[in-house]
CSV table of C-alpha atoms in Angstrom, one decimal:
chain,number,residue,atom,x,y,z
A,1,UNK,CA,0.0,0.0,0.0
A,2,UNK,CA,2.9,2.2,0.9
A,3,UNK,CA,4.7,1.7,-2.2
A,4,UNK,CA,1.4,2.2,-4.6
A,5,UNK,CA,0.7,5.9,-2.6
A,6,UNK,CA,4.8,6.8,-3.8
A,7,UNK,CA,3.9,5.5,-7.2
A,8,UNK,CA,1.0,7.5,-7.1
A,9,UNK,CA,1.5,11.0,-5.8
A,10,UNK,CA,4.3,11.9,-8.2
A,11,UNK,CA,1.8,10.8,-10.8
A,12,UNK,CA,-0.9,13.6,-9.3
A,13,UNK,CA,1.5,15.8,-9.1
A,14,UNK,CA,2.4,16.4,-12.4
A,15,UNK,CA,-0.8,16.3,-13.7
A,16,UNK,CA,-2.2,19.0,-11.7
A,17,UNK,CA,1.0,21.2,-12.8
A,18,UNK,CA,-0.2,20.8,-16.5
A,19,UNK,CA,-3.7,21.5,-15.5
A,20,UNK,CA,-2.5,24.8,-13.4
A,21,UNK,CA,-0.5,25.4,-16.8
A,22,UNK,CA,-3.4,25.0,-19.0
A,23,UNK,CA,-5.8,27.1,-17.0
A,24,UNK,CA,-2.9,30.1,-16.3
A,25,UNK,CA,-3.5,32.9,-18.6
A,26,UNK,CA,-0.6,34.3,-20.9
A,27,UNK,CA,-0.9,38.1,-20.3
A,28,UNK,CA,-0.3,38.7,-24.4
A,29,UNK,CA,-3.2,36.4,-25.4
A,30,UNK,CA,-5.8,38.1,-27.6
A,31,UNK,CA,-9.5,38.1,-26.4
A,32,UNK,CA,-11.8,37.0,-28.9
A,33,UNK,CA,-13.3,39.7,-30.9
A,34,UNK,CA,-16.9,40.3,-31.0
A,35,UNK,CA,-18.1,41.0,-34.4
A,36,UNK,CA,-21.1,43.0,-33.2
A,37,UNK,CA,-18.7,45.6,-31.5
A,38,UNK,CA,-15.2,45.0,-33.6
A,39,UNK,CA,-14.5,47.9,-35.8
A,40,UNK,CA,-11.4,46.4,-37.3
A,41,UNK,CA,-8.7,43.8,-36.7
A,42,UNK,CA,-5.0,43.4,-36.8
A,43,UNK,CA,-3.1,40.1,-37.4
A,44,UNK,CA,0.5,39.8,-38.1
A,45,UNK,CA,3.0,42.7,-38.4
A,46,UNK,CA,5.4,44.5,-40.7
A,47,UNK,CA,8.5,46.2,-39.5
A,48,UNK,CA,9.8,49.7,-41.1
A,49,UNK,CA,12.0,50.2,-43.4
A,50,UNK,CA,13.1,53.8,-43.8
A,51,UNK,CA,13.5,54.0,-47.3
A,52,UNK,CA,10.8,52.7,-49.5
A,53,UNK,CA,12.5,53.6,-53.0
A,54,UNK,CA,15.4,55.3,-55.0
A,55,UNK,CA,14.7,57.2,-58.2
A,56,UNK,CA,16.5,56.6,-61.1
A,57,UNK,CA,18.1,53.6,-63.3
A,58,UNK,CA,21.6,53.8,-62.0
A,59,UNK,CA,23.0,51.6,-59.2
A,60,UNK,CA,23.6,53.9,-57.0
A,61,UNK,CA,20.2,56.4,-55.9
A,62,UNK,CA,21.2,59.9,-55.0
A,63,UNK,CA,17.3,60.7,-54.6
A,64,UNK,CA,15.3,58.4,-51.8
A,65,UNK,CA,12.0,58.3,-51.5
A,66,UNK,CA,11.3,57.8,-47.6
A,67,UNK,CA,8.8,55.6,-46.7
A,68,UNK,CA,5.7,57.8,-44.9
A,69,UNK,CA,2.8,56.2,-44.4
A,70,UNK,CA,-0.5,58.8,-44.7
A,71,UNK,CA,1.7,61.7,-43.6
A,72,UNK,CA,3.7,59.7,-40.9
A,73,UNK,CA,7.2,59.6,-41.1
A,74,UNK,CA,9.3,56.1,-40.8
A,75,UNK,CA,11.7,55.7,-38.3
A,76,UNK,CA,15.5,56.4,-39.1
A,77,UNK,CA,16.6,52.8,-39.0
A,78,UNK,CA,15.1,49.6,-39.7
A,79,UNK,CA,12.9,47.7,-37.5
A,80,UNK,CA,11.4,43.8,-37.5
A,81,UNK,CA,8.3,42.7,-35.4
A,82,UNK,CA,8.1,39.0,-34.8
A,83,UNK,CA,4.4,38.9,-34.0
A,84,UNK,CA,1.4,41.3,-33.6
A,85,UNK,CA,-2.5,41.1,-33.4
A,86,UNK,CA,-4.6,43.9,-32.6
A,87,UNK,CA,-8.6,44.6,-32.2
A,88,UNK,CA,-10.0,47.5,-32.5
A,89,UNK,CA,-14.1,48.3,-31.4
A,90,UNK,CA,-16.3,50.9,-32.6
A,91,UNK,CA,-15.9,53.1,-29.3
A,92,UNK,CA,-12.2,53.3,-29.8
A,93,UNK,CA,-11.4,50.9,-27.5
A,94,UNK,CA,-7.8,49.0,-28.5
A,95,UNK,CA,-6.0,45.8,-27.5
A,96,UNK,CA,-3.2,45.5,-29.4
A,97,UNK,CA,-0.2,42.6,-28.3
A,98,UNK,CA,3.5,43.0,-30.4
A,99,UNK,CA,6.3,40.6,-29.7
A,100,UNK,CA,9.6,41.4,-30.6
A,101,UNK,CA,9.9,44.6,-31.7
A,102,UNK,CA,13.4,45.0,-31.9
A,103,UNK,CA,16.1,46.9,-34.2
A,104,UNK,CA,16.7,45.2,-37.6
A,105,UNK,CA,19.9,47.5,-38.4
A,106,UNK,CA,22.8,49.3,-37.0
A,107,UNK,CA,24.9,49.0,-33.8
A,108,UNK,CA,22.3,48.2,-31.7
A,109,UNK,CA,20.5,45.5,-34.0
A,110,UNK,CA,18.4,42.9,-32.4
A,111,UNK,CA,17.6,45.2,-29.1
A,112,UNK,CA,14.6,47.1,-28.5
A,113,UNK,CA,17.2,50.2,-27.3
A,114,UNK,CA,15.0,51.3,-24.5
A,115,UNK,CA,12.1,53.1,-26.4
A,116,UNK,CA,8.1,53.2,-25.8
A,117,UNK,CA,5.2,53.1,-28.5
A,118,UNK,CA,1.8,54.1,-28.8
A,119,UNK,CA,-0.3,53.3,-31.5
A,120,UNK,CA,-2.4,55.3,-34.0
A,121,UNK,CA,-5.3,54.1,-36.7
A,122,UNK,CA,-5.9,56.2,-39.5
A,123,UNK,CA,-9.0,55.5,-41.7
A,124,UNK,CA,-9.3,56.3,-45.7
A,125,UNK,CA,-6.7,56.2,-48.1
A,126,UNK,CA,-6.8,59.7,-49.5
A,127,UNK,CA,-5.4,62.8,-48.1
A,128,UNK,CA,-6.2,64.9,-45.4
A,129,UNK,CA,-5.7,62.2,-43.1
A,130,UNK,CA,-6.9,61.9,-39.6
A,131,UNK,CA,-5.1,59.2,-37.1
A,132,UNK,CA,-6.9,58.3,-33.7
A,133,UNK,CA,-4.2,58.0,-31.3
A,134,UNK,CA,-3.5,55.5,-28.3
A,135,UNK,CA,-1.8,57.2,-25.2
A,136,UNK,CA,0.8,59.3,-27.1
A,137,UNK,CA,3.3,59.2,-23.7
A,138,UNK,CA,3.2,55.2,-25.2
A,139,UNK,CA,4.1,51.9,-23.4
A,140,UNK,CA,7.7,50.7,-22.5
A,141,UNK,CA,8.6,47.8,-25.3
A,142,UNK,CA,10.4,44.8,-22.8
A,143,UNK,CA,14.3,44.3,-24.1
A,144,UNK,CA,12.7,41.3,-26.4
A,145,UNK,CA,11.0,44.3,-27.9
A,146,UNK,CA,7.4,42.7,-26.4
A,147,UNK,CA,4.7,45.1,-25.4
A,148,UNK,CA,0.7,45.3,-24.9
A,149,UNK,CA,-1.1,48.4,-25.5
A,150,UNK,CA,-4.7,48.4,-23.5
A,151,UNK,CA,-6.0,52.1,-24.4
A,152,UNK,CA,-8.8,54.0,-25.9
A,153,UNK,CA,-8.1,55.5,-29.4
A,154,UNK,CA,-8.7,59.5,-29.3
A,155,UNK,CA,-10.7,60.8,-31.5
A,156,UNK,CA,-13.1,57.7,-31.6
A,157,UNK,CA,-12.2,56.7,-35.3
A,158,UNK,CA,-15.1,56.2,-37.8
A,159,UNK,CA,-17.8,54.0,-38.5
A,160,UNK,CA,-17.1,52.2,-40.7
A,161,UNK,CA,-13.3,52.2,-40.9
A,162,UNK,CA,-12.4,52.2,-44.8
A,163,UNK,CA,-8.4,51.1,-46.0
A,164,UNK,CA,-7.2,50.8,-42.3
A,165,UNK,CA,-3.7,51.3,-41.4
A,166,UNK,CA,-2.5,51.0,-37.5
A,167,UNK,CA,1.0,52.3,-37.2
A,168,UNK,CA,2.9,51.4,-34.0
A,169,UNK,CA,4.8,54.7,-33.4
A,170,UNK,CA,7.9,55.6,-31.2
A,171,UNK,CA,6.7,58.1,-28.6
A,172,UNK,CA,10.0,60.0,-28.7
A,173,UNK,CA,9.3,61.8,-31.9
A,174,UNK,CA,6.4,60.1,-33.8
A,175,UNK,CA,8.0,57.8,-36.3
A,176,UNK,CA,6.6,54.6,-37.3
A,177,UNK,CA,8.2,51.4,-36.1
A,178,UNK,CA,6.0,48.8,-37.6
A,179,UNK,CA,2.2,48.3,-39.1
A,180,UNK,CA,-0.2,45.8,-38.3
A,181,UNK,CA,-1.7,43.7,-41.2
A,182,UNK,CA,-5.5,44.0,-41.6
A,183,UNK,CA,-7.8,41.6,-41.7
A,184,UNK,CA,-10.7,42.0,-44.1
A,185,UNK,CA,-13.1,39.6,-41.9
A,186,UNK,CA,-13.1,39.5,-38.5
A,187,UNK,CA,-11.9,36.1,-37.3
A,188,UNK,CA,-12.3,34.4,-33.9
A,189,UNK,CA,-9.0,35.0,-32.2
A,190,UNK,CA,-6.3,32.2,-31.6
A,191,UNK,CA,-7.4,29.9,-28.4
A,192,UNK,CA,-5.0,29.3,-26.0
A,193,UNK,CA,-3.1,25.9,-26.4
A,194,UNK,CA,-3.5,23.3,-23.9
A,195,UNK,CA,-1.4,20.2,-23.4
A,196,UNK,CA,-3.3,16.8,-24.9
A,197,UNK,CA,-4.5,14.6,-22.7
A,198,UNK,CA,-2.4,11.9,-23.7
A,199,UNK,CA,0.4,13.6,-22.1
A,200,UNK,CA,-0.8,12.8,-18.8
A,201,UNK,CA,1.5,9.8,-17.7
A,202,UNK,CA,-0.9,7.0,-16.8
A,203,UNK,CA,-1.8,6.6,-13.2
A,204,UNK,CA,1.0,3.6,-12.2
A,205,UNK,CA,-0.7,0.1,-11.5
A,206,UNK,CA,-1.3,-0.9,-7.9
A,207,UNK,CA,0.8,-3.6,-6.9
A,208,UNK,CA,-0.5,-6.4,-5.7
């Protein structure tokens, strides 16, 4: 009997750690969005690169085109995001998760060099433009370059929100770090993944 109760509580043991890891919450997760109050949605992210194009034929530009999005200007140096989903509801409200949002040039590539974002939607594709800003003081990115941005866009953009953009934006001077990709549906978010059951080891045999 002894000997089946240390067979045994090792066993429960470890199973109720992966439940307790199942059931924890990942503070970066997405909540699903509702489609009743979603105005538009984010999945996947593109980092900046400063210069979008050089004019000319030769091999060498003179003449750069920087790359500004709807009057925003890029950053100075090229930046990568790894991962980014955002949701964004008719009252303004905005969830938006990045992970690794980190330098992609110079002497401190692959660090997030200590900066904070905030993020701004701008809605329509022609000129004058209009962007509905998050906090403009921004969030701290973690040195992986991971941040989550829980805010309320000011103004409230509008209903409906035609040709998206969402630029996250360094809150230093206003340049754009990276833009989410829009999604022309809005899709039930990600679940969180759970171990399979059969990862569970077996409950050991009692012994006769």
């Amino acid at each position: 009997m002894k000997r089946t109760l240390a067979l045994s509580i090792p066993v429960l043991l470890l199973a109720g750690a992966l439940a307790s890891t199942a059931l924890a919450v990942d503070p970066l997760l997405m909540p699903a969005p509702l489609a009743v109050n979603t105005l538009v949605q984010f999945k996947g992210g593109i980092g900046v690169i400063p210069v979008s194009s050089g004019q000319g034929l030769e091999a060498i530009a003179t003449v750069v085109n920087r790359n500004i999005v709807r009057d925003v200007q890029p950053a100075g140096q090229i930046w990568v995001i790894r991962k980014f989903d955002a949701l964004v509801g008719v009252d303004g409200s905005i969830h938006a998760v990045g992970r690794g949002l980190i330098l992609g040039g110079g002497n401190n590539i692959g660090r997030a060099a200590g900066q904070s974002v905030f993020a701004s939607l701008i809605c329509g594709a022609v000129a004058p433009f209009t962007t509905s800003d998050s906090n403009l003081a921004g969030v701290p990115l973690t040195d992986e370059g991971d941040f989550v941005i829980n805010d309320v866009l000011t103004p409230t953009p509008p209903t409906p929100c035609d040709a998206p953009v969402l630029l996250i934006r360094n809150a230093a001077n206003g340049g754009w770090f990276a833009a989410g990709i829009p999604r022309a549906n809005v899709v039930p978010a990600e679940p969180a993944v759970e171990p399979p059951v059969d990862e569970v080891p077996p409950a050991a045999p009692a012994m006769p």
